Coordinates of C-alpha atoms in Angstrom, one line a residue:
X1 CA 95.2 70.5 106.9
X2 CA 92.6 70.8 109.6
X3 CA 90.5 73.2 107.0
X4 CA 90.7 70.0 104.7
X5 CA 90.1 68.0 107.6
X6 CA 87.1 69.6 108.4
X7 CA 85.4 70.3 104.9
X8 CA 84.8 73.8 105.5
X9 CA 83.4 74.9 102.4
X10 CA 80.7 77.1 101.9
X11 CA 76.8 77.1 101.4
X12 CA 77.0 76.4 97.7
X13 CA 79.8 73.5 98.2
X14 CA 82.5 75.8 96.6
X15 CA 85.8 74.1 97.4
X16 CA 87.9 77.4 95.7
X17 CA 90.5 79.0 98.0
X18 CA 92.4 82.2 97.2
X19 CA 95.7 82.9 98.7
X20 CA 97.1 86.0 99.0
X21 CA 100.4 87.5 100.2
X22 CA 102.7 90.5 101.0
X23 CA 105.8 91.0 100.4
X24 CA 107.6 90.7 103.8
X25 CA 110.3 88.4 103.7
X26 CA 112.6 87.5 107.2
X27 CA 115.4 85.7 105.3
X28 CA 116.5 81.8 105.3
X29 CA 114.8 79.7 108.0
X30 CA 117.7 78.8 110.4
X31 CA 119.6 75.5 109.3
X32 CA 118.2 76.0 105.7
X33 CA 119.6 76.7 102.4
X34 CA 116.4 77.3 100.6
X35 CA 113.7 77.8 103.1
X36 CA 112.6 81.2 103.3
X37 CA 110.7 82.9 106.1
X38 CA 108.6 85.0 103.5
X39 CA 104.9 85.3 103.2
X40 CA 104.7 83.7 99.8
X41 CA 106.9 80.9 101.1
X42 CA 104.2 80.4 103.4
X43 CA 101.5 80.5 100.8
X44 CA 103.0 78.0 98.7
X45 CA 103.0 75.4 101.2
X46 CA 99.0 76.4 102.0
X47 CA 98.9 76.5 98.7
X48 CA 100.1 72.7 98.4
X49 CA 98.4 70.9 101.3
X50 CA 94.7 72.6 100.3
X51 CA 95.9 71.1 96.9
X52 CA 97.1 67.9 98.5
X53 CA 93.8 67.5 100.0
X54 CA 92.0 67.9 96.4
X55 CA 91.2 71.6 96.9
X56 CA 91.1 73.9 94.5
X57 CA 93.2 77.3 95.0
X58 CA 94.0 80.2 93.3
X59 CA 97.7 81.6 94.5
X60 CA 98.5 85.2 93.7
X61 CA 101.2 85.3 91.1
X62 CA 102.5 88.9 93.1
X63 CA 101.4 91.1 96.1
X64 CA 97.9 92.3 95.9
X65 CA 96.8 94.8 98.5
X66 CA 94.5 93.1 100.8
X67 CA 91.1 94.9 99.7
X68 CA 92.5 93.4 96.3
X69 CA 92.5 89.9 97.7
X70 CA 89.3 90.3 99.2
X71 CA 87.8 91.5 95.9
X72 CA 89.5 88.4 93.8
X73 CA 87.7 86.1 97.2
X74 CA 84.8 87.3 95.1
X75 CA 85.6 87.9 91.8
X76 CA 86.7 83.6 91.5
X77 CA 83.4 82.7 93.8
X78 CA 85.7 81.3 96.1
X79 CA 84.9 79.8 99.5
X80 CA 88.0 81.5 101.1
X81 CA 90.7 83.6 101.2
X82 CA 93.8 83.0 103.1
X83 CA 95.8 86.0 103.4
X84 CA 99.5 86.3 104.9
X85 CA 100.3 89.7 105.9
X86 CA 101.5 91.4 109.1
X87 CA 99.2 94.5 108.0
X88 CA 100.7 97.6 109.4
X89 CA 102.7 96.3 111.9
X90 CA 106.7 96.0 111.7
X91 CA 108.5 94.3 109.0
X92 CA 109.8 91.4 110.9
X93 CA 106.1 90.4 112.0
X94 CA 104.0 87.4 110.2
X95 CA 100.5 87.2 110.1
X96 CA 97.9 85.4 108.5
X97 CA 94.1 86.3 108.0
X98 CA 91.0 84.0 107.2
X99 CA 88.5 85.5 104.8
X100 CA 85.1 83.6 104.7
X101 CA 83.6 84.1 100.8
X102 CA 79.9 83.5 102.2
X103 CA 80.0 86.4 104.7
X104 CA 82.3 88.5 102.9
X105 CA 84.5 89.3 105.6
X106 CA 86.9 87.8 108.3
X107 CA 86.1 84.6 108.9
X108 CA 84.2 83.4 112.4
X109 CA 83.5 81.2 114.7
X110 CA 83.1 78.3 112.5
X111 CA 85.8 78.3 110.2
X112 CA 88.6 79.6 112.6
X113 CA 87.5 77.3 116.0
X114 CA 88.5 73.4 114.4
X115 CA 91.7 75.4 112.8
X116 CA 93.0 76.7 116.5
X117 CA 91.7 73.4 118.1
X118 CA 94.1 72.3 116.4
X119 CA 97.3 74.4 116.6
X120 CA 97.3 74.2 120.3
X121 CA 96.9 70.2 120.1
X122 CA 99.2 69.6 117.5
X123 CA 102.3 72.1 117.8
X124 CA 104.7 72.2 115.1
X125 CA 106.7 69.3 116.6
X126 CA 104.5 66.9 116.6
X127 CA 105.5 64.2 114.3
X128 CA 102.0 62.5 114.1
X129 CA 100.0 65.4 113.2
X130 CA 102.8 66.6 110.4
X131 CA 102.3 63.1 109.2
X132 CA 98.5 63.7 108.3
X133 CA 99.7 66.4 106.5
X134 CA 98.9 65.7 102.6
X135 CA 101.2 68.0 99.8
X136 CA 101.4 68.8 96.6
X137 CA 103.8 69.7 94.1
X138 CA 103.8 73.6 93.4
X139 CA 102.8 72.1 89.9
X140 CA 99.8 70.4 90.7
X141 CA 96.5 71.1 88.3
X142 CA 94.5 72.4 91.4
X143 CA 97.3 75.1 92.1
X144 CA 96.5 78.1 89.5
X145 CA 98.8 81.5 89.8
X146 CA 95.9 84.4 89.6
X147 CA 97.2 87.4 88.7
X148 CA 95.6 90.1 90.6
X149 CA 92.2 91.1 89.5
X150 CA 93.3 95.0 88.4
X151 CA 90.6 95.5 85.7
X152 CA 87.7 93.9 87.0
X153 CA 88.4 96.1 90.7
X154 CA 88.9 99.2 88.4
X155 CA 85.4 98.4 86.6
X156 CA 83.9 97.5 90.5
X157 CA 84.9 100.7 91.7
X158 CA 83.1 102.5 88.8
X159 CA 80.3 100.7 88.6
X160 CA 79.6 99.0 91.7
X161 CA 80.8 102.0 93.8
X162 CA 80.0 104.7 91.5
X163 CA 83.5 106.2 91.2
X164 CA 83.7 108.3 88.3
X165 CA 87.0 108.8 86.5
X166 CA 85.7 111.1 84.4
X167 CA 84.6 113.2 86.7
X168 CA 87.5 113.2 88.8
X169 CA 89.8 114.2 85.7
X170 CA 87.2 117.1 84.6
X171 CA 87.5 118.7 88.6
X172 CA 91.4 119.2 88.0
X173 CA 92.0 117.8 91.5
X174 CA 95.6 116.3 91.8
X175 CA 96.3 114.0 94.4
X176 CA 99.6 112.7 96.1
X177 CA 99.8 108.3 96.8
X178 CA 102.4 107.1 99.5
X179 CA 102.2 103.4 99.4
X180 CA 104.5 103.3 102.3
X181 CA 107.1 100.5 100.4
X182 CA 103.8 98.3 100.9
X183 CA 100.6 96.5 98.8
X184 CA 99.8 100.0 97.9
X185 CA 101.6 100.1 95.1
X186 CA 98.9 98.2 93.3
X187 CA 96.9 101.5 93.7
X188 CA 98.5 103.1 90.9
X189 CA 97.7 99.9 88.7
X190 CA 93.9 100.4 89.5
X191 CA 94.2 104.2 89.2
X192 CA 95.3 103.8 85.7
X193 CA 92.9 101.2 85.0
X194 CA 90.2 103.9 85.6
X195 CA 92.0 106.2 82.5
X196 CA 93.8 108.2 85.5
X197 CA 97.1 109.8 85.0
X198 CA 99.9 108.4 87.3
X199 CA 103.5 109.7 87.6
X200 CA 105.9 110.5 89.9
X201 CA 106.8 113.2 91.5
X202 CA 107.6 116.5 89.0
X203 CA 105.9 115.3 86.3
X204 CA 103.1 117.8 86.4
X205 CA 100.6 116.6 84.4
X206 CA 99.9 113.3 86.8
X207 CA 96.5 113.5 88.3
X208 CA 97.9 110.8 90.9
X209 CA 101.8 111.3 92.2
X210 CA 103.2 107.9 93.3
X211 CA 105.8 108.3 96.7
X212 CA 107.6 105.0 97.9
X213 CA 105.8 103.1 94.9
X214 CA 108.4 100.4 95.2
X215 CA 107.9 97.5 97.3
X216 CA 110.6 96.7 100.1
X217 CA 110.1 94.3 102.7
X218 CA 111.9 96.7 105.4
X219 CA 109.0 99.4 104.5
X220 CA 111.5 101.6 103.9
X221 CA 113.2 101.5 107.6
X222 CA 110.3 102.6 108.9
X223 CA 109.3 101.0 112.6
X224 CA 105.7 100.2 111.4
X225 CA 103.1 101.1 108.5
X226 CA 100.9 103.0 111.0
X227 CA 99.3 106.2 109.3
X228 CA 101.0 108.7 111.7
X229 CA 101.9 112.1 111.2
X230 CA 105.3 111.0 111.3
X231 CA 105.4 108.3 108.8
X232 CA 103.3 110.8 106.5
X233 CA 105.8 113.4 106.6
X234 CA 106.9 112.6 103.6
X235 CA 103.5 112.8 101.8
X236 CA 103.4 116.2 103.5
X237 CA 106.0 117.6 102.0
X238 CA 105.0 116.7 98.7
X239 CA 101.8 118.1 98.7
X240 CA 103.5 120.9 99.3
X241 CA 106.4 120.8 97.0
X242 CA 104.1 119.7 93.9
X243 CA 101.1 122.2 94.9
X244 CA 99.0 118.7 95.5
X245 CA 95.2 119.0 96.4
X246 CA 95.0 116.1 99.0
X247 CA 97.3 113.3 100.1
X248 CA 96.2 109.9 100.9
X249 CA 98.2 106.8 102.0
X250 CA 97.8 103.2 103.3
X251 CA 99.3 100.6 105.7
X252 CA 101.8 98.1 104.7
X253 CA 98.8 96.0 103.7
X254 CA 96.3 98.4 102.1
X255 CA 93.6 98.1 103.7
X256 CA 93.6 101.3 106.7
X257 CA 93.3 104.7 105.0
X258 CA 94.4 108.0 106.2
X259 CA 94.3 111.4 104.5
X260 CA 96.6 115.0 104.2
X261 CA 96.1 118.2 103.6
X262 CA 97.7 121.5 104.2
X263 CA 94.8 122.6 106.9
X264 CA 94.9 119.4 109.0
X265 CA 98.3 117.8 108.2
X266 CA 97.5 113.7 109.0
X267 CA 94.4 112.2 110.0
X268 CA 93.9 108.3 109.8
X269 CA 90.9 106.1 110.0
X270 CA 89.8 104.3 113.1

């Protein structure tokens, strides 16, 4: 509401928002047979009030990896992105990031100061400032589901970033992809995109070999989405098993990297 509040749109007046989400999901909300304590619960009801306030927003329709989100932010000329993810941290976290479309990235000063004015003014109880708060239906005309953005990020990554399929399938490399239960599993929806060959483990003619390619909001079991030599054990073993030329891997949101290979068995960005 206080985004609304505050007309926060950018240079060129663009009143678009895009909303993205994982998949994290922390049950019923106590005292509730219907309200769930999920990430896209949460971005539904942003998704309403921006509405409410005559905003126009694009909601994911499903999970895009945050780099994904970002890329739509662009792709729609959008003024935001709201995105609700816990990144790599553990499953029964909630988090929510602020992406400014003029900037490109995480969203300053500016944009984030009226919003946490306002969050330590009006807390959750406060029955005046919930009454400023303007909704609208799910099926309002200013709420559109976006499904993510898959061919127009395969084409960016080839042209924009000059990554060449072709060239990739001609150097016989094959690669191993844990997506850690997490957005990752959007990777293999780009990599074939770019005419790569995705399968899952034995199939040997997959240039990319999907592990933990299904989402789960309990990651698995694992404590946290942190690209450790111990979470990557897994992808260790399979480059082993399927005779793999490299391993990579992302965090729960998909947007920290980390590498394997046989001579140096897990290194992680910064």
């Amino acid at each position: 509401q206080t985004y609304a509040d505050n007309g926060l749109v950018d240079a060129d007046g663009r009143p678009v928002v895009v909303i993205g989400f994982d998949h994290r999901d922390r049950g019923l909300r106590p005292g509730t047979s219907d309200e769930r304590l999920s990430e896209q619960a949460y971005a539904e009801e942003v998704a309403r009030i921006l509405a409410g306030n005559g905003l126009r927003v694009k909601l994911f329709s499903r999970v895009g990896s945050t780099p994904l989100n970002v890329f739509a932010m662009h792709h729609e000329h959008a003024a935001l992105m709201i995105n609700f993810t816990a990144s790599h941290n553990p499953a029964e976290d909630g988090g929510v990031e602020v992406f400014d479309g003029l900037t490109g990235g995480l969203a300053n000063n500016p944009v984030t100061d009226p919003i946490i004015e306002a969050v330590r003014k009006d807390p959750a109880t406060d029955q005046t400032a919930i009454s400023r708060i303007r909704r609208a239906a799910m099926d309002h005309p200013l709420i559109e589901r976006l499904e993510p953005p898959i061919d127009a990020y395969a084409a960016y990554l080839r042209e924009e970033l000059g990554i060449d399929p072709e060239v990739i399938r001609r150097s016989g490399l094959r690669v191993g992809f844990d997506a850690q239960f997490g957005a990752g599993t959007v990777f293999a929806e780009v990599a074939r995109a770019m005419g790569l060959t995705v399968g899952e483990p034995g199939d040997p003619q997959a240039q990319v070999v999907m592990l933990n390619n299904d989402l789960d909001p309990e990651f698995g079991g694992r404590r946290n989405t942190e690209l450790t030599p111990t979470n990557l054990e897994g992808l260790t073993a399979l480059i082993s098993s399927e005779g793999l030329d490299l391993g990579l891997s992302v965090d729960g949101d998909g947007d920290r990297a980390g590498a394997v290979s046989l001579r140096r068995p897990a290194e992680a960005d910064s």
